[in-house]
Coordinates of C-alpha atoms and ligand atoms in Angstrom, one line a residue:
X1 CA 9.2 -9.9 -21.2
X2 CA 8.0 -8.2 -18.1
X3 CA 8.1 -9.9 -14.7
X4 CA 5.5 -9.3 -12.0
X5 CA 4.9 -10.7 -8.6
X6 CA 1.5 -10.4 -7.2
X7 CA 1.1 -10.3 -3.4
X8 CA -2.5 -10.7 -2.5
X9 CA -4.0 -9.0 0.6
X10 CA -7.2 -7.5 1.8
X11 CA -7.0 -3.7 1.9
X12 CA -9.4 -1.9 4.1
X13 CA -8.8 1.8 3.6
X14 CA -10.9 2.0 0.4
X15 CA -13.1 4.8 1.7
X16 CA -10.3 7.3 1.7
X17 CA -10.8 8.0 -1.9
X18 CA -14.3 9.3 -1.3
X19 CA -13.5 11.5 1.6
X20 CA -13.9 15.2 1.8
X21 CA -10.9 17.4 2.7
X22 CA -12.1 17.6 6.4
X23 CA -12.1 13.8 6.6
X24 CA -8.6 13.8 5.1
X25 CA -7.5 15.6 8.2
X26 CA -8.8 12.8 10.3
X27 CA -7.2 10.3 8.1
X28 CA -3.8 12.0 8.4
X29 CA -4.1 12.5 12.2
X30 CA -5.4 8.9 12.8
X31 CA -2.8 7.2 10.6
X32 CA 0.4 9.3 10.7
X33 CA 1.8 7.8 13.9
X34 CA 0.9 4.3 12.9
X35 CA 3.6 1.8 11.8
X36 CA 1.4 0.8 8.9
X37 CA -1.4 2.4 6.9
X38 CA -2.5 -0.9 5.4
X39 CA -2.3 -4.6 6.2
X40 CA 1.2 -6.2 5.8
X41 CA 4.2 -7.3 7.8
X42 CA 8.0 -7.1 7.6
X43 CA 8.0 -10.8 7.1
X44 CA 5.6 -10.6 4.1
X45 CA 7.8 -7.8 2.6
X46 CA 10.9 -10.0 3.0
X47 CA 9.1 -13.0 1.6
X48 CA 8.2 -11.2 -1.6
X49 CA 11.7 -9.8 -1.9
X50 CA 13.2 -13.3 -1.9
X51 CA 11.7 -13.9 -5.3
X52 CA 13.6 -11.0 -6.9
X53 CA 17.3 -11.4 -7.9
X54 CA 19.7 -9.7 -5.6
X55 CA 19.6 -5.9 -6.1
X56 CA 23.0 -4.1 -6.4
X57 CA 23.9 -0.6 -5.2
X58 CA 22.9 0.7 -8.6
X59 CA 19.5 -0.8 -8.6
X60 CA 16.5 1.5 -8.1
X61 CA 13.3 0.7 -6.3
X62 CA 10.2 2.9 -6.5
X63 CA 7.9 2.5 -3.5
X64 CA 4.5 3.8 -4.5
X65 CA 2.0 4.8 -1.8
X66 CA 4.7 4.3 0.8
X67 CA 2.8 5.8 3.7
X68 CA 5.0 6.2 6.8
X69 CA 7.3 3.6 5.2
X70 CA 7.1 0.3 7.1
X71 CA 8.0 -1.6 3.9
X72 CA 10.4 1.1 2.7
X73 CA 12.6 0.4 5.8
X74 CA 12.5 -3.3 5.2
X75 CA 13.5 -2.8 1.6
X76 CA 16.4 -0.7 2.6
X77 CA 17.6 -3.2 5.2
X78 CA 17.3 -6.2 3.0
X79 CA 18.7 -4.8 -0.3
X80 CA 21.6 -2.5 -1.4
X81 CA 19.3 -0.6 -3.8
X82 CA 18.5 3.1 -4.0
X83 CA 14.9 3.6 -3.0
X84 CA 12.5 6.4 -3.9
X85 CA 9.4 6.5 -1.7
X86 CA 6.4 8.4 -3.0
X87 CA 3.1 9.3 -1.4
X88 CA 0.6 12.0 -1.8
X89 CA 0.5 12.9 1.9
X90 CA 3.5 15.0 3.0
X91 CA 2.6 14.2 6.7
X92 CA 3.3 10.5 6.1
X93 CA 6.5 11.3 4.3
X94 CA 7.8 13.4 7.2
X95 CA 7.3 10.4 9.5
X96 CA 9.2 8.2 7.0
X97 CA 11.9 10.9 6.9
X98 CA 12.3 10.8 10.7
X99 CA 12.9 7.0 10.4
X100 CA 15.4 7.5 7.6
X101 CA 17.3 10.1 9.7
X102 CA 17.3 7.9 12.7
X103 CA 18.8 5.0 10.7
X104 CA 21.2 7.2 8.7
X105 CA 19.8 6.1 5.5
X106 CA 19.6 9.4 3.6
X107 CA 22.1 8.0 1.1
X108 CA 19.7 5.2 0.3
X109 CA 16.2 6.5 0.6
X110 CA 14.7 9.6 -0.9
X111 CA 11.0 10.7 -0.3
X112 CA 9.0 12.5 -2.8
X113 CA 5.4 13.9 -2.7
X114 CA 3.6 12.7 -5.7
X115 CA 0.4 11.3 -7.1
X116 CA 0.6 7.7 -8.2
X117 CA -1.1 8.4 -11.5
X118 CA 1.2 11.3 -12.3
X119 CA 4.7 10.0 -11.5
X120 CA 7.3 12.3 -13.0
X121 CA 10.2 9.9 -13.4
X122 CA 12.3 8.9 -16.5
X123 CA 10.9 6.0 -18.5
X124 CA 12.6 2.6 -17.9
X125 CA 14.4 3.9 -14.8
X126 CA 13.4 1.4 -12.1
X127 CA 14.4 -2.2 -11.5
X128 CA 11.5 -2.7 -9.1
X129 CA 8.2 -1.0 -8.4
X130 CA 6.9 -1.9 -5.0
X131 CA 3.4 -0.9 -3.8
X132 CA 1.8 -2.4 -0.6
X133 CA -1.9 -1.7 0.1
X134 CA -2.0 1.3 -2.3
X135 CA -2.6 0.5 -6.0
X136 CA -6.4 0.3 -5.4
X137 CA -6.4 4.0 -5.0
X138 CA -6.2 4.4 -8.8
X139 CA -7.3 0.8 -9.6
X140 CA -5.3 -2.3 -10.1
X141 CA -5.4 -2.3 -13.9
X142 CA -4.9 1.4 -14.3
X143 CA -1.9 1.3 -11.9
X144 CA -0.3 -1.6 -13.7
X145 CA -0.7 0.0 -17.1
X146 CA 0.5 3.4 -15.8
X147 CA 3.6 2.1 -14.1
X148 CA 5.0 -0.3 -16.7
X149 CA 6.6 2.6 -18.6
X150 CA 8.8 3.3 -15.5
X151 CA 10.3 -0.2 -15.4
X152 CA 13.5 -1.2 -17.0
X153 CA 13.3 -4.2 -19.3
X154 CA 13.1 -7.3 -17.2
X155 CA 12.0 -5.2 -14.1
X156 CA 9.7 -6.4 -11.4
X157 CA 6.5 -5.2 -9.9
X158 CA 5.4 -6.2 -6.4
X159 CA 1.9 -5.2 -5.4
X160 CA -0.8 -6.2 -2.9
X161 CA -4.4 -6.1 -3.9
X162 CA -7.7 -7.0 -2.2
X163 CA -9.0 -10.2 -3.8
X164 CA -11.7 -12.9 -3.2
X165 CA -10.3 -16.2 -2.2
X166 CA -13.3 -18.1 -3.5
X167 CA -15.9 -17.8 -6.2
X168 CA -18.8 -17.5 -3.7
X169 CA -19.2 -15.4 -0.6
X170 CA -22.0 -14.1 1.6
X171 CA -24.1 -11.5 -0.2
X172 CA -23.6 -8.9 2.5
X173 CA -19.9 -9.1 2.4
X174 CA -19.9 -9.1 -1.4
X175 CA -22.0 -6.0 -1.5
X176 CA -20.0 -4.2 1.1
X177 CA -16.7 -4.7 -0.8
X178 CA -18.0 -4.0 -4.2
X179 CA -19.4 -0.8 -2.9
X180 CA -16.0 0.0 -1.3
X181 CA -13.9 -1.1 -4.3
X182 CA -15.7 -2.0 -7.5
X183 CA -12.6 -3.7 -9.0
X184 CA -12.5 -6.3 -6.3
X185 CA -12.2 -9.8 -8.0
X186 CA -10.8 -13.3 -7.6
X187 CA -7.1 -14.0 -7.6
X188 CA -7.5 -15.8 -11.0
X189 CA -9.0 -12.7 -12.5
X190 CA -6.3 -10.5 -11.1
X191 CA -3.7 -12.8 -12.5
X192 CA -5.2 -12.5 -16.0
X193 CA -5.3 -8.7 -15.7
X194 CA -1.6 -8.8 -14.8
X195 CA -1.0 -10.7 -18.1
X196 CA -3.3 -8.5 -20.1
X197 CA -1.3 -5.5 -18.9
X198 CA 1.9 -7.0 -20.4
X199 CA 3.5 -8.5 -17.3
X200 CA 4.5 -12.1 -16.7
X201 CA 3.2 -13.2 -13.3
X202 CA 5.9 -15.0 -11.3
X203 CA 4.2 -15.7 -8.0
X204 CA 1.5 -14.6 -5.6
X205 CA 0.7 -15.4 -2.0
X206 CA -2.0 -14.6 0.5
X207 CA -1.1 -12.4 3.4
X208 CA -1.4 -14.1 6.8
X209 CA -4.3 -13.0 9.0
X210 CA -1.8 -11.4 11.4
X211 CA -1.0 -8.9 8.7
X212 CA -4.4 -7.4 9.2
X213 CA -5.2 -8.2 12.8
X214 CA -1.9 -7.7 14.6
X215 CA -0.4 -5.2 12.3
X216 CA -3.4 -3.2 11.2
X217 CA -6.8 -3.6 12.8
X218 CA -5.7 -4.1 16.4
X219 CA -3.4 -1.0 16.4
X220 CA -6.2 1.0 14.8
X221 CA -8.6 -0.1 17.6
X222 CA -6.0 0.8 20.2
X223 CA -5.6 4.3 18.7
X224 CA -9.3 5.0 18.6
X225 CA -9.8 6.3 22.2
X226 CA -6.9 8.7 22.2
X227 CA -8.0 10.0 18.8
X228 CA -11.5 10.7 19.9
X229 CA -10.2 12.4 23.1
X230 CA -8.0 14.6 21.0
X231 CA -11.0 15.8 19.0
X232 CA -13.2 16.2 22.1
X233 CA -15.5 13.5 20.8
X234 CA -16.8 15.7 18.0
X235 CA -19.4 14.1 15.7
X236 CA -17.1 14.0 12.7
X237 CA -14.4 12.2 14.6
X238 CA -16.9 9.7 16.0
X239 CA -18.3 9.1 12.5
X240 CA -14.8 8.6 11.2
X241 CA -14.0 6.0 13.8
X242 CA -17.4 4.3 13.3
X243 CA -16.7 4.0 9.6
X244 CA -13.4 2.2 10.4
X245 CA -15.1 -0.2 12.9
X246 CA -17.8 -1.1 10.4
X247 CA -15.1 -2.5 8.0
Ligands
SAH301 N1 2.4 1.2 1.9 C1 1.9 1.7 3.1 C2 0.7 2.6 3.0 C3 -0.5 1.9 2.5 S1 -2.0 3.0 2.6 C4 1.7 0.6 4.1 O1 1.4 -0.6 3.6 O2 1.7 0.8 5.3 C5 -2.1 3.7 1.0 C6 -1.1 4.9 0.8 O3 -1.3 5.4 -0.5 C7 -1.4 6.1 1.8 O4 -0.2 6.4 2.4 C8 -2.0 7.2 0.9 O5 -1.6 8.5 1.4 C9 -1.3 6.8 -0.4 N2 -2.2 7.3 -1.5 C10 -3.5 7.2 -1.7 N3 -3.9 7.7 -2.9 C11 -2.7 8.1 -3.5 C12 -2.5 8.7 -4.8 N4 -3.4 8.9 -5.6 N5 -1.2 9.0 -5.1 C13 -0.2 8.8 -4.2 N6 -0.4 8.2 -3.0 C14 -1.6 7.9 -2.6

């Protein structure tokens, strides 16, 4: 039997997938110095961790779409496990590596550049797969189906995923999010997808509003001016910031 923990959150970086290479430069430049590249909090990471049995020195965690590693560092501090942190953007991994060096955690955390739908690891080699604000990049169902092969028997998956809290919502909001992420759905539907993919849902919780406002949106707003200045207010940079503010 597979175990899975669903951590629900609203992700607001959906547009990245559609960006051109030029826009990718903006994404990297705008987000690489940020603590987080998606909504979340150290507290939420610790909360989800509580529901997993204690991990020994031999346990292995795969942190997928780790970004600059906010959750990676919390996992390292609150477990004894070995952590492999993967992301497709080397610039984010360099930032995480700086944190690892500062905390002398090279014996605990390894970074690796990799696409999340092409993970070159041995089958059944991880006790836990962790992915905050990232699975939507390949789709919730595809990610869960793809990653299960990497889990040891009885292993755990912890993911966050944008979900509707209710069955009804304003049309404008619904249209916006469906356009941004066609797989967006209710928590109940996500739970049934988890089961369909062969996992046994253990628990889910909704991220607090502060995970988005204090830890994600507000820092983004605060970075906007210096970002625009850096790019001499060029049109592309302005458009990029406007896209973020529309969210
Ligand atoms: N977990 C981090 C980052 C979330 S943002 C946090 O919560 O702060 C999503 C991350 O997924 C980004 O760092 C992005 O570079 C990465 N990503 C997006 N698509 C990816 C893919 N196909 N393969 C690997 N990483 C990807």
